[in-house]
Coordinates of C-alpha atoms in Angstrom, one line a residue:
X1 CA 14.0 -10.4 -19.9
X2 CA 17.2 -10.2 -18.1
X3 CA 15.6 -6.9 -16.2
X4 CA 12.6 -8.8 -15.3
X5 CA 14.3 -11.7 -14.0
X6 CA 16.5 -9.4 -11.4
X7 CA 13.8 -7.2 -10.8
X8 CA 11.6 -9.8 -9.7
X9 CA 14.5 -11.7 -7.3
X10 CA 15.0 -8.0 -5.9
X11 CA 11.3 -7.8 -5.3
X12 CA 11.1 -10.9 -3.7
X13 CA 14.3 -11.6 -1.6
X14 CA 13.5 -12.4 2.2
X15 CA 9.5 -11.2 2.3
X16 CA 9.1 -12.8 5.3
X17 CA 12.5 -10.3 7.0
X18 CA 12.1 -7.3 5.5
X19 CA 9.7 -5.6 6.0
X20 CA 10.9 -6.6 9.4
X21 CA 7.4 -7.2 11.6
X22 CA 3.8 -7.9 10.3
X23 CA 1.8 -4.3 10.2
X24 CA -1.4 -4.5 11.0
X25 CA -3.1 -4.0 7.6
X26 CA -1.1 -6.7 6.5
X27 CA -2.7 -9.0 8.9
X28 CA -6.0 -8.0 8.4
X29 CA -5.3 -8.6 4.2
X30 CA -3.7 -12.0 5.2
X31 CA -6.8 -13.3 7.8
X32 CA -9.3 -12.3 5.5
X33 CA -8.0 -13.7 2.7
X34 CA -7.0 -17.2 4.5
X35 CA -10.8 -16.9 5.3
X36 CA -12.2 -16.7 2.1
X37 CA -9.3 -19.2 0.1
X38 CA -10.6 -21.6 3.3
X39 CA -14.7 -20.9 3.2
X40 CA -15.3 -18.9 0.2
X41 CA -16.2 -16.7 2.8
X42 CA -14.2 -13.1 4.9
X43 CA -13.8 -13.5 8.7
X44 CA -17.4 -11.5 9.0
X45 CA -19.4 -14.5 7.1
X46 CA -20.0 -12.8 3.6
X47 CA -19.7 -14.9 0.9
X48 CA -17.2 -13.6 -1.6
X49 CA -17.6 -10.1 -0.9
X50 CA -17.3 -7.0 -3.2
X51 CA -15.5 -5.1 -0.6
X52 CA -13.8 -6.4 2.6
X53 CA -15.6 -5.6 5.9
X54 CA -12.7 -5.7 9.0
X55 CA -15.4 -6.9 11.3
X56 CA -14.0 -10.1 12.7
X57 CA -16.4 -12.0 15.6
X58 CA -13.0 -13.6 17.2
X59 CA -11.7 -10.2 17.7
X60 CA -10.6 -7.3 19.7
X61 CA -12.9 -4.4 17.9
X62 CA -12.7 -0.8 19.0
X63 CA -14.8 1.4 18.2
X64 CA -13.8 3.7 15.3
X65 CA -14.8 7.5 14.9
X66 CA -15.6 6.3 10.7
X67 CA -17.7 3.3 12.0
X68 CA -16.9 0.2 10.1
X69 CA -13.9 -0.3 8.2
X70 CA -13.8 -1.7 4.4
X71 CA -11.0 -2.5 2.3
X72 CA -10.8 -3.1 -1.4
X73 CA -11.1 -6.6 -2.9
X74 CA -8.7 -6.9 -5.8
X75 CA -5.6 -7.6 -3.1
X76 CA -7.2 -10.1 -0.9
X77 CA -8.3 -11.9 -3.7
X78 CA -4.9 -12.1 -5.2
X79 CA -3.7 -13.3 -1.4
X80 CA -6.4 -15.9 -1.6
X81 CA -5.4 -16.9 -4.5
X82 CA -1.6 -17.8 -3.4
X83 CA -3.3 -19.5 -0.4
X84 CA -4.9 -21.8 -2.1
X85 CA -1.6 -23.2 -3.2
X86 CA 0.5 -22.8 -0.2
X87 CA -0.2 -21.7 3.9
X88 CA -0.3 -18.8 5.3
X89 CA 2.9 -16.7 5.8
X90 CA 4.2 -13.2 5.8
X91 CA 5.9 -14.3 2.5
X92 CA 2.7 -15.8 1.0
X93 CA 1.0 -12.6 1.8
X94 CA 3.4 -10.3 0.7
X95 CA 3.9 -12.2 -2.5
X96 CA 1.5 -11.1 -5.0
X97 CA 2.4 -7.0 -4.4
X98 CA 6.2 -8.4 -4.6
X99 CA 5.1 -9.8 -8.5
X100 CA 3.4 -6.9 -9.0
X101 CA 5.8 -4.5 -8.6
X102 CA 8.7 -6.2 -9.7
X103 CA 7.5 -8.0 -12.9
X104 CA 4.0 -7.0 -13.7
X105 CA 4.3 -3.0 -13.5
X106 CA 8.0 -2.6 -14.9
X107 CA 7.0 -5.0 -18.0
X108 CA 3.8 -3.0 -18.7
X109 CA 5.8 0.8 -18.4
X110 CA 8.6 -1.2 -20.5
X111 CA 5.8 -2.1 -23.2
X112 CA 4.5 1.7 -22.7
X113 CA 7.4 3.5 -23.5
X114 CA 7.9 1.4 -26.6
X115 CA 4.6 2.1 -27.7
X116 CA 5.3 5.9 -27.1
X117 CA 8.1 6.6 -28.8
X118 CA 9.3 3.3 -30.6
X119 CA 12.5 3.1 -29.2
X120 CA 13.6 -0.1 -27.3
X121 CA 16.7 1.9 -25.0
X122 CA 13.9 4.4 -24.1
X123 CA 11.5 1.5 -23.2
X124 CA 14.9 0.0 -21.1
X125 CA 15.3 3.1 -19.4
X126 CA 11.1 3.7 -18.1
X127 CA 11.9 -0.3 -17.0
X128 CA 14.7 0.2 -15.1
X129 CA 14.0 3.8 -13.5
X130 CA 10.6 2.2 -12.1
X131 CA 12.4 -1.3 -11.2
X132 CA 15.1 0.7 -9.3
X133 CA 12.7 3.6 -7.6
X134 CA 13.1 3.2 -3.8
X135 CA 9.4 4.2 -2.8
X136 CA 8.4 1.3 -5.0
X137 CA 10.4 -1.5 -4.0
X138 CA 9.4 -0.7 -0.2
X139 CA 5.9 -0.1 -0.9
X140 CA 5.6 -3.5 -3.0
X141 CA 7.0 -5.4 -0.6
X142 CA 4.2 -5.1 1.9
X143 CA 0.7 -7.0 1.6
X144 CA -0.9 -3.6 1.0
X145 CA -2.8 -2.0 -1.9
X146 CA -0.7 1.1 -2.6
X147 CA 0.7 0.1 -5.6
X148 CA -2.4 -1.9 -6.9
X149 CA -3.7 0.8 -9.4
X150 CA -0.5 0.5 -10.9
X151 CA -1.0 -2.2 -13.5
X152 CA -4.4 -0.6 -14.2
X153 CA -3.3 2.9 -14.8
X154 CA -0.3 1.0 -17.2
X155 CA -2.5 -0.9 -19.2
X156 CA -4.9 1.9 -19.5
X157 CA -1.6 4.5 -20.9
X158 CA -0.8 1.5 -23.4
X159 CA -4.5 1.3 -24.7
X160 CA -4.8 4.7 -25.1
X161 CA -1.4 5.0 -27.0
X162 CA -3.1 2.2 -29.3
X163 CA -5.9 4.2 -29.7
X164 CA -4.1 7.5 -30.3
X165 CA -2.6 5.6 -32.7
X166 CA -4.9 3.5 -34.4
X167 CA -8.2 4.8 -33.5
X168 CA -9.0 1.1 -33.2
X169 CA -12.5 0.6 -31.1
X170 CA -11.0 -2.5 -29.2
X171 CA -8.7 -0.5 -27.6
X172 CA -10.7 2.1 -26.1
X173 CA -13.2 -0.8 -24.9
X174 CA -10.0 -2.2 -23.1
X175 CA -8.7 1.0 -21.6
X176 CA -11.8 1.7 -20.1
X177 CA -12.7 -1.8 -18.7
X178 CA -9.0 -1.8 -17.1
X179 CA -10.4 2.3 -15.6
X180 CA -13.6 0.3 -14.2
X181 CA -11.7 -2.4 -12.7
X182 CA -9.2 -0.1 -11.4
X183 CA -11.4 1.3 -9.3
X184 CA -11.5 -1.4 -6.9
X185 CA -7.9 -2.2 -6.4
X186 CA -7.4 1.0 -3.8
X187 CA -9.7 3.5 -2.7
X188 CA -8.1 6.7 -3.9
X189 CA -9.1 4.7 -7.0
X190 CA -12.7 6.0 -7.1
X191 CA -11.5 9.7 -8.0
X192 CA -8.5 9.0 -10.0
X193 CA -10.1 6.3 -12.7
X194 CA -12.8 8.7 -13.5
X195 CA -10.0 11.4 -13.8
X196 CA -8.3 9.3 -16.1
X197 CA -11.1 8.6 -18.3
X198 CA -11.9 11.8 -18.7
X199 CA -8.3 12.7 -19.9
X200 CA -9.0 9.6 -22.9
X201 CA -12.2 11.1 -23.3
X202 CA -10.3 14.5 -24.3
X203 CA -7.6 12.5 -26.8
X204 CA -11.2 11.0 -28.3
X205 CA -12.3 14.6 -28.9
X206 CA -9.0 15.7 -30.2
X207 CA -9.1 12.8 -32.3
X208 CA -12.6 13.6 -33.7
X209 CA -12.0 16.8 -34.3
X210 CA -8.4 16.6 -36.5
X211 CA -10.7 13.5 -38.2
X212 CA -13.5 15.9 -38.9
X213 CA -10.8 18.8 -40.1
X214 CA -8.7 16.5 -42.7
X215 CA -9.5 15.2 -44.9
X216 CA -9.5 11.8 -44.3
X217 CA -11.6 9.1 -44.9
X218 CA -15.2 8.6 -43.4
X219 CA -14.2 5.2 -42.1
X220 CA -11.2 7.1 -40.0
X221 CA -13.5 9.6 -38.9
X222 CA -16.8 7.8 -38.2
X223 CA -13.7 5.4 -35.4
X224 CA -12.9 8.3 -34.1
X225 CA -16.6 9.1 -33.2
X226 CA -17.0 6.0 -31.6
X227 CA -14.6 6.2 -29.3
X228 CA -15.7 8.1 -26.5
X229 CA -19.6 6.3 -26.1
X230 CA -16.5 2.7 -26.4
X231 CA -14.3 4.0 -23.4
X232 CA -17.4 4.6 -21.6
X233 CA -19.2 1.6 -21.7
X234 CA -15.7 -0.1 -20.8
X235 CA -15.4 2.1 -17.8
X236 CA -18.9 1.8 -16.7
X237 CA -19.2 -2.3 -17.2
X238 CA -17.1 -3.4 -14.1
X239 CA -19.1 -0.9 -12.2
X240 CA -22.4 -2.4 -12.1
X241 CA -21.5 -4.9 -9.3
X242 CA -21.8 -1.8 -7.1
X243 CA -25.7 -1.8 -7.7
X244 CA -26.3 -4.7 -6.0
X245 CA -23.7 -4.8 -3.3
X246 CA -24.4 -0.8 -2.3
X247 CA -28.5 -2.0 -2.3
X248 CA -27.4 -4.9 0.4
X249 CA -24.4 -2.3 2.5
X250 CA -26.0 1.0 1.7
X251 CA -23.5 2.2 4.9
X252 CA -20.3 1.3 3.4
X253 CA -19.7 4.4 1.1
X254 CA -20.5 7.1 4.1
X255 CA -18.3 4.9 6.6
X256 CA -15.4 5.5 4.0
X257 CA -15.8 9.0 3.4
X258 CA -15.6 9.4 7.1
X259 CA -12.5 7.3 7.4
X260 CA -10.6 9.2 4.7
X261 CA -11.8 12.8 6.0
X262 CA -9.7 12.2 9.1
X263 CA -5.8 13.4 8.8
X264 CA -3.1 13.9 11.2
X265 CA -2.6 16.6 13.2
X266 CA -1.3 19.6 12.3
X267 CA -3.4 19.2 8.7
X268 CA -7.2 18.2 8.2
X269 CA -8.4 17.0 5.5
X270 CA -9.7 19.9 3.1
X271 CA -13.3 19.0 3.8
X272 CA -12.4 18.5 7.6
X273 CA -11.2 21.9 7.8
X274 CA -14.9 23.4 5.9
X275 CA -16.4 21.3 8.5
X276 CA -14.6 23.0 10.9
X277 CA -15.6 26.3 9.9
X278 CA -11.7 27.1 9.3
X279 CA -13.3 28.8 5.8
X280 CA -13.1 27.2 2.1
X281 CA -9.5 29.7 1.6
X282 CA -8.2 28.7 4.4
X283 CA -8.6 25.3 3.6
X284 CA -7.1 25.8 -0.2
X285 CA -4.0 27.5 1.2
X286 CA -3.2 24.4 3.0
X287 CA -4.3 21.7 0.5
X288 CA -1.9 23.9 -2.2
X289 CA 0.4 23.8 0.7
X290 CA 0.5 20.3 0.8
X291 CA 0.6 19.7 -2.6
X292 CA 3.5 21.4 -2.9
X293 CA 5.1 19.5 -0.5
X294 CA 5.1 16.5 -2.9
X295 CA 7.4 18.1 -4.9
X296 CA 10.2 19.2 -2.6
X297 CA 13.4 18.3 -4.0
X298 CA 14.6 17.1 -0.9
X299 CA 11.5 14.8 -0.6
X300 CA 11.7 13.4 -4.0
X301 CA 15.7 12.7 -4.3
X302 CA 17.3 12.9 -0.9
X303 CA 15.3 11.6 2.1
X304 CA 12.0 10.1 0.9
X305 CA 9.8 11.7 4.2
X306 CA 10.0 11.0 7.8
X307 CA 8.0 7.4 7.9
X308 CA 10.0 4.9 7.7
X309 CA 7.1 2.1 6.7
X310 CA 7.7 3.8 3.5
X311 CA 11.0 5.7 3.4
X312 CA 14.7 4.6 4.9
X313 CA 15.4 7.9 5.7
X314 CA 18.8 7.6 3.8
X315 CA 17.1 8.2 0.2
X316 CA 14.4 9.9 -1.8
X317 CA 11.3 8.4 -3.4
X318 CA 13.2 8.5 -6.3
X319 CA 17.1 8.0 -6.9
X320 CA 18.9 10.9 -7.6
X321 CA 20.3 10.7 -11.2
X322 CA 16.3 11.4 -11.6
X323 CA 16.8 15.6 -10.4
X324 CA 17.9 15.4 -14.2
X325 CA 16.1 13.3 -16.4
X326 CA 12.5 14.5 -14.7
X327 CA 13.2 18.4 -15.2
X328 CA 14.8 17.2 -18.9
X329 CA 11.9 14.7 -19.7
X330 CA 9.1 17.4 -18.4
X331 CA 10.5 20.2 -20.7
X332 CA 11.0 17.6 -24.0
X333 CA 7.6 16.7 -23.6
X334 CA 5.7 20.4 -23.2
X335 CA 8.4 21.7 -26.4
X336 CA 7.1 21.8 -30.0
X337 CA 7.6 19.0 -32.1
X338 CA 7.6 16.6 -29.4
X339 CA 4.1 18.0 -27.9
X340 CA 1.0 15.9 -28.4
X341 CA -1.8 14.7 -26.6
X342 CA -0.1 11.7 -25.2
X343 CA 3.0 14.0 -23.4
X344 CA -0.1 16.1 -22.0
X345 CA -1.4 13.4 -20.4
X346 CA 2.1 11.8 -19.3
X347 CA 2.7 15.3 -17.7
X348 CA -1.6 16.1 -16.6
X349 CA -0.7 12.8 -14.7
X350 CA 2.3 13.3 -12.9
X351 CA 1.2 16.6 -11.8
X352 CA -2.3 14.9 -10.7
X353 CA -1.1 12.0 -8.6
X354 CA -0.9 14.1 -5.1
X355 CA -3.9 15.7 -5.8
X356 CA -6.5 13.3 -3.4
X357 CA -3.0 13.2 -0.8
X358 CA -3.2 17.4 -0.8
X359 CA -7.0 16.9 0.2
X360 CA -6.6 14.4 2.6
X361 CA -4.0 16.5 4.0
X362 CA -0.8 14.0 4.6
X363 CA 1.8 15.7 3.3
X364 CA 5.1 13.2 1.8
X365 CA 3.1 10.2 2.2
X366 CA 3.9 8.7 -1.0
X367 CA 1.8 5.8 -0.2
X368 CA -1.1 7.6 -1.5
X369 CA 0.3 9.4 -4.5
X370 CA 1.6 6.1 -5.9
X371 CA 0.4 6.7 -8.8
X372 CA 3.4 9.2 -9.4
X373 CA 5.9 6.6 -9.6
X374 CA 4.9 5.4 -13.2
X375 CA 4.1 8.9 -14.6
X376 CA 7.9 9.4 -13.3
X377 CA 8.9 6.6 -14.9
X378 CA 7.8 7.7 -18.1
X379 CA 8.8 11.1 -18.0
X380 CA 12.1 11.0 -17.0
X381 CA 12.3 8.4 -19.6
X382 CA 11.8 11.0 -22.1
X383 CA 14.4 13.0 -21.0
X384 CA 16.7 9.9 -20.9
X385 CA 15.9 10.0 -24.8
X386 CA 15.8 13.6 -25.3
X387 CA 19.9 13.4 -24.0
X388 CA 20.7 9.8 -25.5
X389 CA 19.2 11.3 -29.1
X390 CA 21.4 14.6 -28.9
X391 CA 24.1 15.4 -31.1
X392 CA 26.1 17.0 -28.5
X393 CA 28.7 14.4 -27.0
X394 CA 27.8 15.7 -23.1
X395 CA 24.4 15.1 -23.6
X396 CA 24.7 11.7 -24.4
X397 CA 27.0 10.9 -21.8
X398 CA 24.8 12.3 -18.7
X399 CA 22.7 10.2 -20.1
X400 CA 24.4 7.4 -19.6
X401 CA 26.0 8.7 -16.6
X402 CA 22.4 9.2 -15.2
X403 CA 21.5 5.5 -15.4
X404 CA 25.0 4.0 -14.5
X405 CA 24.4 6.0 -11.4
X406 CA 21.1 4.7 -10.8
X407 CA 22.1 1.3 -10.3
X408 CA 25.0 2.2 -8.2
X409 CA 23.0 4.5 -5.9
X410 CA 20.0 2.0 -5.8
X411 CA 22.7 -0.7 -4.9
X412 CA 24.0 1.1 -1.7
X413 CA 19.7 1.6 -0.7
X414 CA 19.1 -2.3 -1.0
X415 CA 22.1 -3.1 1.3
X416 CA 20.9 -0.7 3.7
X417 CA 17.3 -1.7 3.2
X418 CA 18.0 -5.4 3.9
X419 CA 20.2 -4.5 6.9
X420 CA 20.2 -1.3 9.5
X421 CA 16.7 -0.5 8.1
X422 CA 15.4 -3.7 9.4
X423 CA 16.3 -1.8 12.6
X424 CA 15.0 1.8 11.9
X425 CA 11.5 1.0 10.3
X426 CA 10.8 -2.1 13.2
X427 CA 9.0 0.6 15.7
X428 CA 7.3 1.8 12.4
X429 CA 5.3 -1.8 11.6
X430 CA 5.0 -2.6 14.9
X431 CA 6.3 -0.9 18.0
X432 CA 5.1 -3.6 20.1
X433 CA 7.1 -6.9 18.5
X434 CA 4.0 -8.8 18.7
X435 CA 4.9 -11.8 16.4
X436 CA 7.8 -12.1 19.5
X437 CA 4.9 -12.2 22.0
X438 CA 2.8 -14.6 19.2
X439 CA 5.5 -17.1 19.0
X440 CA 5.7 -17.8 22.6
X441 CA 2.6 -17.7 23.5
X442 CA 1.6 -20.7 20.7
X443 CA 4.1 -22.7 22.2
X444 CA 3.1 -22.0 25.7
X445 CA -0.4 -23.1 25.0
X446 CA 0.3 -26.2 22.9
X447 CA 2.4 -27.9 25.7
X448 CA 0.3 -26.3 28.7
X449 CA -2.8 -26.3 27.2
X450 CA -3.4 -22.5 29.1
X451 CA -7.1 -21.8 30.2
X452 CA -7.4 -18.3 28.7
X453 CA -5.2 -15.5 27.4
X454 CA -5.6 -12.1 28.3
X455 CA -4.0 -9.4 25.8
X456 CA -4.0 -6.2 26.5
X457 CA -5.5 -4.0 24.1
X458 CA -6.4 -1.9 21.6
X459 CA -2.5 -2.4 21.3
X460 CA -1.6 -1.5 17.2
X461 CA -4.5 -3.7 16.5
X462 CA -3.3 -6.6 17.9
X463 CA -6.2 -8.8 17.6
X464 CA -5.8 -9.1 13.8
X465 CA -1.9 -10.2 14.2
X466 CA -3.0 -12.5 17.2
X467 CA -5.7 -14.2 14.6
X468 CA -2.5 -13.7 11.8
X469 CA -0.2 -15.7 13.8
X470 CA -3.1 -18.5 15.4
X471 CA -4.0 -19.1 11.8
X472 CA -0.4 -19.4 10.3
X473 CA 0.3 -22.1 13.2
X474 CA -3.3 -23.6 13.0
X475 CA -4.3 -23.2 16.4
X476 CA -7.5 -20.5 15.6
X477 CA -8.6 -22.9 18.4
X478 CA -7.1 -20.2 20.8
X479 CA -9.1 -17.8 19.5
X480 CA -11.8 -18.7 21.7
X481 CA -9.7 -18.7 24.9
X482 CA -8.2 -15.5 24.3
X483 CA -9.6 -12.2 26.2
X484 CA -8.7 -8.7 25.9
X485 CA -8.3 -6.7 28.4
X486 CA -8.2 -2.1 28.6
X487 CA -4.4 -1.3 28.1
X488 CA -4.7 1.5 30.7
X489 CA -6.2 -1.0 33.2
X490 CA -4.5 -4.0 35.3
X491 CA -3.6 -7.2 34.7
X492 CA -7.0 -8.7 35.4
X493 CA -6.6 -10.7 39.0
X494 CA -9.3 -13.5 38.6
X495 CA -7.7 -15.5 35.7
X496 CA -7.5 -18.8 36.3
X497 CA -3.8 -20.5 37.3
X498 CA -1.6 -21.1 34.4
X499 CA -3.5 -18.3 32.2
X500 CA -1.0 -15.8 30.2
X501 CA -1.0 -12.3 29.7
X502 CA 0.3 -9.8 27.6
X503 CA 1.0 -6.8 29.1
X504 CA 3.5 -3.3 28.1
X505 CA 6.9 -3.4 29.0
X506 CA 7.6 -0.6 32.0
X507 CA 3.9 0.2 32.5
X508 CA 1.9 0.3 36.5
X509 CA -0.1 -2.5 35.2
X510 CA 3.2 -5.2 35.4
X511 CA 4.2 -4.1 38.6
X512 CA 0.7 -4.3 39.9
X513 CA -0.2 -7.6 38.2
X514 CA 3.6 -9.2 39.7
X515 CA 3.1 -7.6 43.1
X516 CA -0.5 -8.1 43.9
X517 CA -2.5 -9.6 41.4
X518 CA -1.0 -13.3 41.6
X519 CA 0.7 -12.8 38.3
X520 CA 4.8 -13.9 37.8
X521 CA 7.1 -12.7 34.9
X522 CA 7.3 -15.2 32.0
X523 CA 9.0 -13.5 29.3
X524 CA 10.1 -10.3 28.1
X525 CA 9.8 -9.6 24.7
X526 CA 12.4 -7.4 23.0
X527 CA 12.4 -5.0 19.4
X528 CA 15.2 -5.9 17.0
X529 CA 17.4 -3.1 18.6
X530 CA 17.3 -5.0 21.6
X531 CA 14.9 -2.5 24.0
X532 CA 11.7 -4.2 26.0
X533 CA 8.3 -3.9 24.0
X534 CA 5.8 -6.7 25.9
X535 CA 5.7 -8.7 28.8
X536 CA 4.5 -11.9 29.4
X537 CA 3.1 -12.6 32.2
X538 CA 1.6 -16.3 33.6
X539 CA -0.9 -16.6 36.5
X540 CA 0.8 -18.8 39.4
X541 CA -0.9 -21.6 41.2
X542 CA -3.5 -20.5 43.8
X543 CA -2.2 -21.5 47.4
X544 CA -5.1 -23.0 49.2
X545 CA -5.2 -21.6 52.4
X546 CA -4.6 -23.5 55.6
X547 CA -8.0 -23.9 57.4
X548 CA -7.9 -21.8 60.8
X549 CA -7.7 -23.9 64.4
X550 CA -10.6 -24.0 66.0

């Protein structure tokens, strides 16, 4: 309890600083869900949708090479939720990944590891490793859905212990409803549920099998049969609200293959490169390549990959007391006596979790392979009680050494993460400082009552974070004076007086806009580091011109 109590302050301490600016998936999940706690309905009319559509009638939207652009629904609904009971806020939205991660998901690997191997300082030490992993405090501190499949691959690992166990029906009904319903909390979900299911599905045959080879009773035997055809229905129930919704948006699924086939340069996506004609080897080297990369040492324990939306660049994904207990916990599990189905599939899913990254072809984003963090968890928690168990006095004590270290380490991250990274990782949500830009621009138009603003964009999306910040103040009102206008372009020069625009610091377009299009500096918006992002700009009184003598 004591655990869960700091774990969640931790997890929750200054949301609305740190991160330090609004990214913009974190406004779209906090307008859309405003939108339906508000109407019942998202920002695109649809009433209590399956899946959210980023369509938004009162806003900037580009063109996308994927088409439209859909999001999950388990997270917005959760946001929803929390605005029912209080307004919007980057707090509010942030809040219910915050709970997640630091109470909901380090309770359920707590309650896992005690099912696993009955031991309650084995069961501490999963907790703790997972409450004190660096990739997962960042990552569930933003209103994103990385670590959504979390809870639902948890619960699924404790039902399938219980049914390993007990070869009790209920359980493998449970498991498999908590797959089905998984698959809609993030959209590497799709491929991993199944994958998971079909590792319960092999326990279920194991367990038939050693049933039908003892000689136990037919009552132990005839459960075991059953449970395949029970996790299958489970899985499949939550499912069938895709028959109706997919007969209604039969675009959606192609749109987010497309989306997710597009990677960064200088990786495609597997299929990307097939499409390419870069040849189906050519494109296994690299996804193997990538793979790989997941589990350089450096990566894991020392500096956590080079984006700092997800990494503070001064630690792994993982602390490094865990370069012991993983190697430790990964050998304990694979060794005779300690090797059953239930270490295969703790170890079958740590290995797996990159997998769907390697195809995409983003190397070291841990943001999708969060699914590693748990397996982690649990693994290194074996090797925590492979050394604590030993009769050899050393053993015990890097044990303990290991987790003392832990908390020592992790305190020196949170510092920094609460501090200077506030300053590092600012470009990284939002190089622009838009809420900067926001704030001045609502109390401009409330005291002016300005006839339009012009925002220059696609700038990061801003459209979403311009509806975030109208909504949070509750002038949406705005909305419908607000015009955007091509980045690359000027300052447009027939705005009526007392208009504002939002322009980029240092660019032709200010110069231009101040020297001959009428315009006048307002404000000058700055990062947290102190350099110009956005300038302000407000459109001066026409001087009528004095009629000419006759």
């Amino acid at each position: 309890m004591v655990l869960l109590v700091g774990s969640g302050a931790l997890y929750t301490y200054r949301l609305d600083r740190v991160p330090p600016h609004l990214s913009l998936d974190e406004a779209h999940m906090g307008v859309h869900a405003h939108a339906i706690a508000a109407t019942g309905r998202n920002l695109n009319g649809d009433a209590f949708p399956l899946f959210i559509s980023l369509a938004d009638p009162l806003g900037d939207r580009p063109v996308l090479p994927w088409g439209e652009t859909w999001y999950q629904p388990i997270l917005v609904y959760l946001i929803a939720g929390v605005l029912t009971v209080v307004p919007l806020s980057e707090t509010a939205a942030r809040l219910p990944t915050a709970l997640i991660g630091g109470l909901v998901n380090v309770a359920l690997v707590f309650l896992v590891a005690r099912r696993l191997w009955k031991s309650q300082a084995v069961a501490g030490a999963a907790a703790l490793l997972l409450a004190l992993c660096p990739a997962h405090v960042i990552l569930s501190r933003q209103a994103l859905d990385y670590v959504m499949p979390l809870p639902f691959v948890l619960g699924w690992l404790w039902c399938l212990a219980a049914c390993h166990e007990t070869r009790r029906v209920s359980a493998a009904i449970a498991g498999g409803l908590l797959l089905g319903a998984g698959c809609y909390s993030f959209v590497t979900s799709w491929v991993l549920m199944p994958c998971y299911l079909v590792m319960a599905l092999m326990v279920s045959a194991v367990e038939s099998s050693s049933s039908a080879a003892s000689a136990s009773s037919a009552s132990s035997g005839s459960s075991a049969s059953r449970l395949a055809p029970a996790w299958c229905a489970g899985f499949a129930l939550p499912l069938l609200l895709l028959v109706p919704w997919l007969r209604t948006h039969p675009s959606m699924a192609s749109d987010i293959l497309q989306q997710y086939q597009v990677s960064e340069a200088p990786y495609h996506s597997a299929f990307q490169a097939i499409a390419n004609g870069e040849g189906a080897m050519r494109a296994l080297r690299q996804t193997v390549d990538v793979y790989w990369q997941f589990f350089d040492p450096s990566f894991l324990f020392v500096v956590g990959g080079s984006s700092r939306a997800v990494s503070t660049g001064e630690v792994g994904v993982f602390l490094l007391p865990m370069a012991l207990l993983l190697p430790v916990g990964f050998v304990w599990l694979l060794r005779a006596p300690h090797r059953s189905p239930m270490a295969l599939v703790l170890v079958a899913g740590l290995l797996a979790a990159p997998v769907l990254a390697a195809l995409k072809g983003t190397p070291f984003a841990i943001q999708r392979a969060t699914t590693v963090l748990p397996f982690a968890a649990l693994v290194a928690a074996a090797g925590f009680g492979a050394l604590w168990t030993s009769a050899w006095r050393p053993a015990r004590f890097a044990a303990a050494a290991a987790l003392a270290l832990s908390t020592l380490q992790f305190a020196g991250f949170y510092r920094d993460y609460l501090t200077d990274y506030r300053i590092r990782a600012a470009a990284a949500y939002d190089p622009t400082a838009f809420s900067g830009a926001a704030d001045y621009l609502l109390s401009s138009a409330v005291t002016d009552r300005t006839p339009a603003i012009y925002i220059a964009a696609p700038l990061y999306d801003v459209s979403a974070k311009w509806r975030f910040y109208a909504t949070k103040h509750g002038r949406i009102d705005l909305l419908d004076r607000t015009r955007y206008f091509d980045v690359n372009t000027d300052v447009p020069a027939n705005a009526a007086s007392g208009s504002l625009a939002v322009a980029v610091a240092g660019t032709p377009a200010v110069a231009n806009a101040i020297r001959n299009g009428g315009w006048r500096l307002d404000k000058e918006v700055h990062q947290i580091a102190g350099e110009p992002t956005l300038i302000i700009l407000r459109r001066a009184p026409q001087t009528p011109q004095a009629p000419r003598a006759p």
